[in-house]
Amino acid sequence: MHKTRALRPLLSALALAALSSATFAGSADPASAPPELPTDRLIVKYRSEASSTVLARAKDAATRRGHRLELLRRGGLGTHVMRLERHLPLADMRQLAREIAATDANVEYAEPDRILQAMATPNDTQYGQQWHYYEARGGINLPAAWDLTNGSGVTVAVIDTGYRPHADLAANIVGGYDMIKDTGGSNDGNARDTDARDPGDYATYGQCGLFSPSHNSSWHGTHVAGTIAAVTNNGNGVSGIAYGAKVVPVRVLGACGGYTSDIADGIIWASGGSVSGSPANPNPARVINMSLGGSGSCDSTSQNAINSARSRGTVVVVAAGNSNANASGFSPASCSGVIAVAATNRNGGRASYSNYGAIVSVAAPGGDTASGSANGILSTLNSGTRGPGNDNYAYYQGTSMAAPHVAGVAALVLSRNPSLTPDQVASILKSTARAFPATCSQCGTGIVDAYAAVVAAGGGTTPPPTNTVAEIESNNTGSTAQLVREGYTVTGSISSSSDVDYYRVNINPGSTLGVRLTPVSTANYDVYIYNSAGTQLASSTLGTGQVDSTSVRNNGTTVATYYVRVRYVSGTTGSGGTYSLALD
């Protein structure tokens, strides 16, 4: 019988990425940028008391853009709150505000009356190290999705090595089953039973075949389950993607991996099907995660089990494999009806180990500890080398880590719309995935986008967030530089010939900051990049209307802070002196 193994990650010690101290001041903000909601209001502050004639100028500016503007009320700071007849995108409202300010010297400032919302940022102490959730370049856009759902009402089966009752996970574990029939490799001394706890998947020399090497326990299932549904907002440890969901652990992998027959039974049982000799699963799973695999195309037993699960409405998510090869040569990644997941690194490109190919559906963060342990995926684990030890956390890498990101997002989608079929869930995940910011050939349709997927499932009425932010004055010096995430585009303006705009960006080790400055056709603006000591590293100084682009690479071993300066040379300023600054 064919044996399947956990897709073993490379282990690394728990570590924090050291942030470089910027001479210009400031530090990285780990919070994800929330979606910008349309608004129907403007705030206008006049230098002196505004008369009806002065207010008419603001109304005229709105009329020229085809809108009706009226005074709603006076604000507590001496401002005038103005209302349009309908909501407009923030970019349009900012443009209207600029035009109002440009046509009236008495306007001290004008700006959109933005609509803000509570943001679901967890208080878990190590959430800041889970870059794979919130970073604009390599993350899955998760915080915005949490404002809509946390996965409650959905059960996810983790078919793996079992689980440890980790303090940051146990509350979200329900039921479970040990499906390993062979006591020789089970390491728990018995065959199938209702105890899915992981005794360790260690093996001694020669245990798994002639001259087979020994290995320590991986606690693989515990790490996978933590990514899906670690207890969240408990002021401790890490966060889970679908932390309102429940996990049913199904133990199928022991010291030497697991038999296809056991895994197939696990698939059927987890999805609510009947397995001879085993009690019915009281918690049927809407999502199954299998971070396991072996070489060879999909076999009939695995395919039939997957078909059985899908017939009961269960979404099956599998890891594509860690062999840097075409996933068509691996099972169960090559089975029909599954969502096969490739792995990306922190820069959003294909992880060096990840399998690829036409059968891959989407990609998700799998990490790359070769560039630093903190560039891996942090989740729940156990300190024991053979048998169980203490609860701990560790960074792993692998498509084993990528798959549970997708399984967790699938749980969020189903929590928002339980009526969706497996094919509909797969279609949503693939159609809403965001474009790769780095090379990831044959990695599916993109990096899974939690917020966009939830919205597409019926999770909200607001449009998905875009990676665009507006310039915030005053940012005329390095010490007041506006913090912008890598992967975002700034919409800014040059108000006068003396106006200078500074932005600061934190770049990971080994990553390249690319800068592209697009001015209006009637302006000539130049762009420069400096390090934290103020030394100029790169620049682009092309002529009027031309796009300036330049880049700099962080060759260090820690996060580096760079400063991007936009300088006026000639041409248009004021309300028409706009530019787009892409930081990628």
Short mmCIF file of N, CA, C and O in Angstrom, two decimals, residues 101-171:
data_model
loop_
_atom_site.label_atom_id
_atom_site.label_comp_id
_atom_site.label_asym_id
_atom_site.label_seq_id
_atom_site.Cartn_x
_atom_site.Cartn_y
_atom_site.Cartn_z
N ALA A 101 -10.06 74.20 -2.29
CA ALA A 101 -8.96 74.95 -1.68
C ALA A 101 -8.25 75.82 -2.70
O ALA A 101 -7.82 76.95 -2.40
N ALA A 102 -8.12 75.35 -3.92
CA ALA A 102 -7.39 76.10 -4.95
C ALA A 102 -8.15 77.32 -5.44
O ALA A 102 -7.54 78.28 -5.92
N THR A 103 -9.47 77.30 -5.33
CA THR A 103 -10.27 78.42 -5.85
C THR A 103 -10.62 79.45 -4.79
O THR A 103 -11.31 80.42 -5.09
N ASP A 104 -10.15 79.25 -3.57
CA ASP A 104 -10.49 80.19 -2.49
C ASP A 104 -9.33 80.31 -1.53
O ASP A 104 -9.01 79.38 -0.78
N ALA A 105 -8.68 81.49 -1.53
CA ALA A 105 -7.52 81.71 -0.66
C ALA A 105 -7.90 81.71 0.81
O ALA A 105 -7.03 81.59 1.68
N ASN A 106 -9.19 81.84 1.13
CA ASN A 106 -9.64 81.87 2.52
C ASN A 106 -9.75 80.46 3.11
O ASN A 106 -9.98 80.30 4.30
N VAL A 107 -9.59 79.42 2.26
CA VAL A 107 -9.68 78.05 2.75
C VAL A 107 -8.35 77.65 3.39
O VAL A 107 -7.32 77.65 2.73
N GLU A 108 -8.38 77.33 4.66
CA GLU A 108 -7.17 76.86 5.35
C GLU A 108 -6.89 75.41 4.94
O GLU A 108 -5.76 75.05 4.65
N TYR A 109 -7.91 74.59 4.90
CA TYR A 109 -7.79 73.24 4.37
C TYR A 109 -9.19 72.70 4.06
O TYR A 109 -10.19 73.17 4.59
N ALA A 110 -9.23 71.72 3.15
CA ALA A 110 -10.46 71.00 2.82
C ALA A 110 -10.09 69.53 2.67
O ALA A 110 -9.06 69.20 2.09
N GLU A 111 -10.93 68.66 3.20
CA GLU A 111 -10.63 67.24 3.17
C GLU A 111 -11.91 66.43 3.28
O GLU A 111 -12.93 66.92 3.77
N PRO A 112 -11.89 65.18 2.81
CA PRO A 112 -13.07 64.32 2.94
C PRO A 112 -13.40 64.06 4.41
O PRO A 112 -12.51 63.96 5.25
N ASP A 113 -14.67 63.97 4.70
CA ASP A 113 -15.14 63.56 6.02
C ASP A 113 -15.22 62.03 5.97
O ASP A 113 -16.26 61.45 5.65
N ARG A 114 -14.10 61.39 6.28
CA ARG A 114 -13.98 59.95 6.07
C ARG A 114 -14.85 59.16 7.04
O ARG A 114 -15.09 59.57 8.17
N ILE A 115 -15.28 57.99 6.58
CA ILE A 115 -16.03 57.04 7.42
C ILE A 115 -15.04 55.99 7.91
O ILE A 115 -14.41 55.29 7.12
N LEU A 116 -14.89 55.89 9.22
CA LEU A 116 -13.96 54.93 9.82
C LEU A 116 -14.75 53.81 10.48
O LEU A 116 -15.91 53.98 10.86
N GLN A 117 -14.09 52.66 10.63
CA GLN A 117 -14.72 51.50 11.26
C GLN A 117 -13.77 50.87 12.26
O GLN A 117 -12.55 51.06 12.18
N ALA A 118 -14.36 50.12 13.18
CA ALA A 118 -13.53 49.35 14.10
C ALA A 118 -12.73 48.33 13.30
O ALA A 118 -13.24 47.69 12.39
N MET A 119 -11.45 48.19 13.62
CA MET A 119 -10.61 47.22 12.94
C MET A 119 -10.31 46.06 13.86
O MET A 119 -9.92 46.26 15.01
N ALA A 120 -10.48 44.87 13.34
CA ALA A 120 -10.29 43.67 14.16
C ALA A 120 -8.82 43.28 14.18
O ALA A 120 -8.40 42.38 13.45
N THR A 121 -8.04 43.96 14.97
CA THR A 121 -6.63 43.62 15.14
C THR A 121 -6.47 42.84 16.44
O THR A 121 -6.79 43.36 17.51
N PRO A 122 -6.03 41.60 16.39
CA PRO A 122 -5.98 40.77 17.60
C PRO A 122 -4.98 41.31 18.62
O PRO A 122 -4.03 42.02 18.29
N ASN A 123 -5.21 40.95 19.88
CA ASN A 123 -4.28 41.35 20.95
C ASN A 123 -3.29 40.25 21.28
O ASN A 123 -2.58 40.34 22.29
N ASP A 124 -3.22 39.21 20.46
CA ASP A 124 -2.28 38.12 20.71
C ASP A 124 -0.85 38.65 20.63
O ASP A 124 -0.49 39.38 19.70
N THR A 125 -0.03 38.27 21.59
CA THR A 125 1.28 38.90 21.76
C THR A 125 2.23 38.68 20.59
O THR A 125 3.13 39.48 20.36
N GLN A 126 2.05 37.60 19.82
CA GLN A 126 2.96 37.32 18.71
C GLN A 126 2.30 37.53 17.34
O GLN A 126 2.84 37.12 16.32
N TYR A 127 1.15 38.20 17.35
CA TYR A 127 0.48 38.49 16.08
C TYR A 127 1.36 39.33 15.16
O TYR A 127 1.35 39.15 13.93
N GLY A 128 2.14 40.23 15.71
CA GLY A 128 3.02 41.07 14.90
C GLY A 128 4.04 40.29 14.10
O GLY A 128 4.58 40.80 13.11
N GLN A 129 4.33 39.05 14.50
CA GLN A 129 5.28 38.20 13.76
C GLN A 129 4.59 37.36 12.67
O GLN A 129 5.26 36.68 11.90
N GLN A 130 3.27 37.45 12.61
CA GLN A 130 2.52 36.70 11.60
C GLN A 130 2.32 37.57 10.36
O GLN A 130 1.20 37.89 9.96
N TRP A 131 3.42 37.94 9.73
CA TRP A 131 3.43 38.80 8.56
C TRP A 131 2.54 38.26 7.45
O TRP A 131 2.00 39.02 6.63
N HIS A 132 2.40 36.94 7.43
CA HIS A 132 1.65 36.27 6.37
C HIS A 132 0.16 36.59 6.40
O HIS A 132 -0.57 36.27 5.47
N TYR A 133 -0.30 37.23 7.48
CA TYR A 133 -1.70 37.64 7.56
C TYR A 133 -1.92 39.05 7.02
O TYR A 133 -2.93 39.32 6.39
N TYR A 134 -1.00 39.96 7.31
CA TYR A 134 -1.32 41.38 7.09
C TYR A 134 -0.39 42.15 6.16
O TYR A 134 -0.76 43.23 5.70
N GLU A 135 0.81 41.66 5.88
CA GLU A 135 1.71 42.45 5.05
C GLU A 135 1.17 42.60 3.64
O GLU A 135 0.68 41.64 3.04
N ALA A 136 1.29 43.82 3.10
CA ALA A 136 0.70 44.12 1.79
C ALA A 136 1.32 43.29 0.68
O ALA A 136 0.64 42.88 -0.26
N ARG A 137 2.60 43.01 0.77
CA ARG A 137 3.27 42.32 -0.34
C ARG A 137 3.05 40.82 -0.30
O ARG A 137 2.69 40.21 -1.31
N GLY A 138 3.28 40.19 0.83
CA GLY A 138 3.22 38.73 0.89
C GLY A 138 2.09 38.15 1.69
O GLY A 138 1.94 36.94 1.75
N GLY A 139 1.25 38.99 2.30
CA GLY A 139 0.19 38.49 3.16
C GLY A 139 -1.11 38.20 2.44
O GLY A 139 -1.22 38.35 1.22
N ILE A 140 -2.14 37.80 3.20
CA ILE A 140 -3.41 37.38 2.61
C ILE A 140 -4.54 38.36 2.88
O ILE A 140 -5.71 38.01 2.72
N ASN A 141 -4.22 39.60 3.30
CA ASN A 141 -5.25 40.63 3.49
C ASN A 141 -6.31 40.17 4.49
O ASN A 141 -7.52 40.30 4.25
N LEU A 142 -5.86 39.64 5.62
CA LEU A 142 -6.76 39.02 6.58
C LEU A 142 -7.48 39.98 7.52
O LEU A 142 -8.67 39.78 7.79
N PRO A 143 -6.82 41.01 8.08
CA PRO A 143 -7.51 41.85 9.07
C PRO A 143 -8.84 42.43 8.58
O PRO A 143 -9.81 42.48 9.34
N ALA A 144 -8.90 42.87 7.33
CA ALA A 144 -10.15 43.42 6.81
C ALA A 144 -11.23 42.35 6.75
O ALA A 144 -12.42 42.65 6.95
N ALA A 145 -10.86 41.10 6.49
CA ALA A 145 -11.84 40.01 6.46
C ALA A 145 -12.40 39.75 7.85
O ALA A 145 -13.59 39.40 8.00
N TRP A 146 -11.57 39.92 8.88
CA TRP A 146 -12.03 39.71 10.25
C TRP A 146 -13.12 40.70 10.66
O TRP A 146 -13.88 40.44 11.58
N ASP A 147 -13.20 41.84 9.98
CA ASP A 147 -14.27 42.78 10.27
C ASP A 147 -15.62 42.26 9.78
O ASP A 147 -16.66 42.80 10.14
N LEU A 148 -15.60 41.21 8.97
CA LEU A 148 -16.83 40.65 8.42
C LEU A 148 -17.18 39.29 9.00
O LEU A 148 -18.34 38.96 9.15
N THR A 149 -16.16 38.47 9.33
CA THR A 149 -16.43 37.14 9.86
C THR A 149 -15.17 36.59 10.51
O THR A 149 -14.05 36.99 10.16
N ASN A 150 -15.35 35.65 11.44
CA ASN A 150 -14.19 34.97 12.04
C ASN A 150 -14.25 33.46 11.84
O ASN A 150 -13.48 32.71 12.44
N GLY A 151 -15.18 33.01 10.98
CA GLY A 151 -15.27 31.58 10.70
C GLY A 151 -16.22 30.82 11.59
O GLY A 151 -16.28 29.58 11.49
N SER A 152 -16.96 31.51 12.45
CA SER A 152 -17.85 30.80 13.37
C SER A 152 -18.88 29.97 12.63
O SER A 152 -19.37 30.34 11.57
N GLY A 153 -19.18 28.82 13.20
CA GLY A 153 -20.17 27.92 12.61
C GLY A 153 -19.60 26.92 11.63
O GLY A 153 -20.33 26.07 11.12
N VAL A 154 -18.28 26.99 11.36
CA VAL A 154 -17.65 26.10 10.38
C VAL A 154 -16.68 25.16 11.09
O VAL A 154 -15.96 25.58 12.01
N THR A 155 -16.65 23.92 10.67
CA THR A 155 -15.69 22.94 11.20
C THR A 155 -14.70 22.58 10.10
O THR A 155 -15.08 22.31 8.97
N VAL A 156 -13.42 22.59 10.47
CA VAL A 156 -12.34 22.25 9.54
C VAL A 156 -11.64 21.01 10.06
O VAL A 156 -11.21 20.96 11.22
N ALA A 157 -11.51 20.00 9.23
CA ALA A 157 -10.78 18.79 9.61
C ALA A 157 -9.33 18.93 9.18
O ALA A 157 -9.04 19.30 8.04
N VAL A 158 -8.42 18.64 10.09
CA VAL A 158 -6.99 18.63 9.79
C VAL A 158 -6.55 17.18 9.79
O VAL A 158 -6.44 16.54 10.85
N ILE A 159 -6.34 16.64 8.60
CA ILE A 159 -5.94 15.24 8.43
C ILE A 159 -4.42 15.22 8.39
O ILE A 159 -3.79 15.59 7.40
N ASP A 160 -3.80 14.76 9.51
CA ASP A 160 -2.36 15.00 9.69
C ASP A 160 -1.82 14.07 10.76
O ASP A 160 -2.25 12.94 10.87
N THR A 161 -0.90 14.57 11.59
CA THR A 161 -0.26 13.77 12.64
C THR A 161 -1.04 13.76 13.94
O THR A 161 -0.56 13.23 14.94
N GLY A 162 -2.23 14.36 13.95
CA GLY A 162 -2.96 14.54 15.18
C GLY A 162 -2.70 15.93 15.74
O GLY A 162 -2.28 16.84 15.01
N TYR A 163 -2.94 16.11 17.03
CA TYR A 163 -2.78 17.44 17.63
C TYR A 163 -2.28 17.31 19.05
O TYR A 163 -2.43 16.27 19.70
N ARG A 164 -1.67 18.36 19.53
CA ARG A 164 -1.36 18.49 20.95
C ARG A 164 -2.35 19.49 21.56
O ARG A 164 -2.71 20.47 20.91
N PRO A 165 -2.80 19.24 22.78
CA PRO A 165 -3.75 20.16 23.43
C PRO A 165 -3.05 21.44 23.89
O PRO A 165 -3.02 21.78 25.08
N HIS A 166 -2.49 22.15 22.94
CA HIS A 166 -1.77 23.40 23.18
C HIS A 166 -2.73 24.42 23.80
O HIS A 166 -3.89 24.53 23.37
N ALA A 167 -2.27 25.17 24.77
CA ALA A 167 -3.13 26.14 25.46
C ALA A 167 -3.68 27.20 24.51
O ALA A 167 -4.72 27.80 24.79
N ASP A 168 -2.98 27.43 23.38
CA ASP A 168 -3.43 28.43 22.43
C ASP A 168 -4.23 27.81 21.29
O ASP A 168 -4.49 28.48 20.29
N LEU A 169 -4.64 26.54 21.46
CA LEU A 169 -5.37 25.83 20.40
C LEU A 169 -6.51 24.98 20.93
O LEU A 169 -7.55 24.86 20.29
N ALA A 170 -6.33 24.39 22.09
CA ALA A 170 -7.22 23.34 22.59
C ALA A 170 -8.68 23.75 22.63
O ALA A 170 -9.57 22.92 22.36
N ALA A 171 -8.97 25.00 22.94
CA ALA A 171 -10.37 25.43 23.06
C ALA A 171 -11.11 25.36 21.73
O ALA A 171 -12.35 25.32 21.72
#
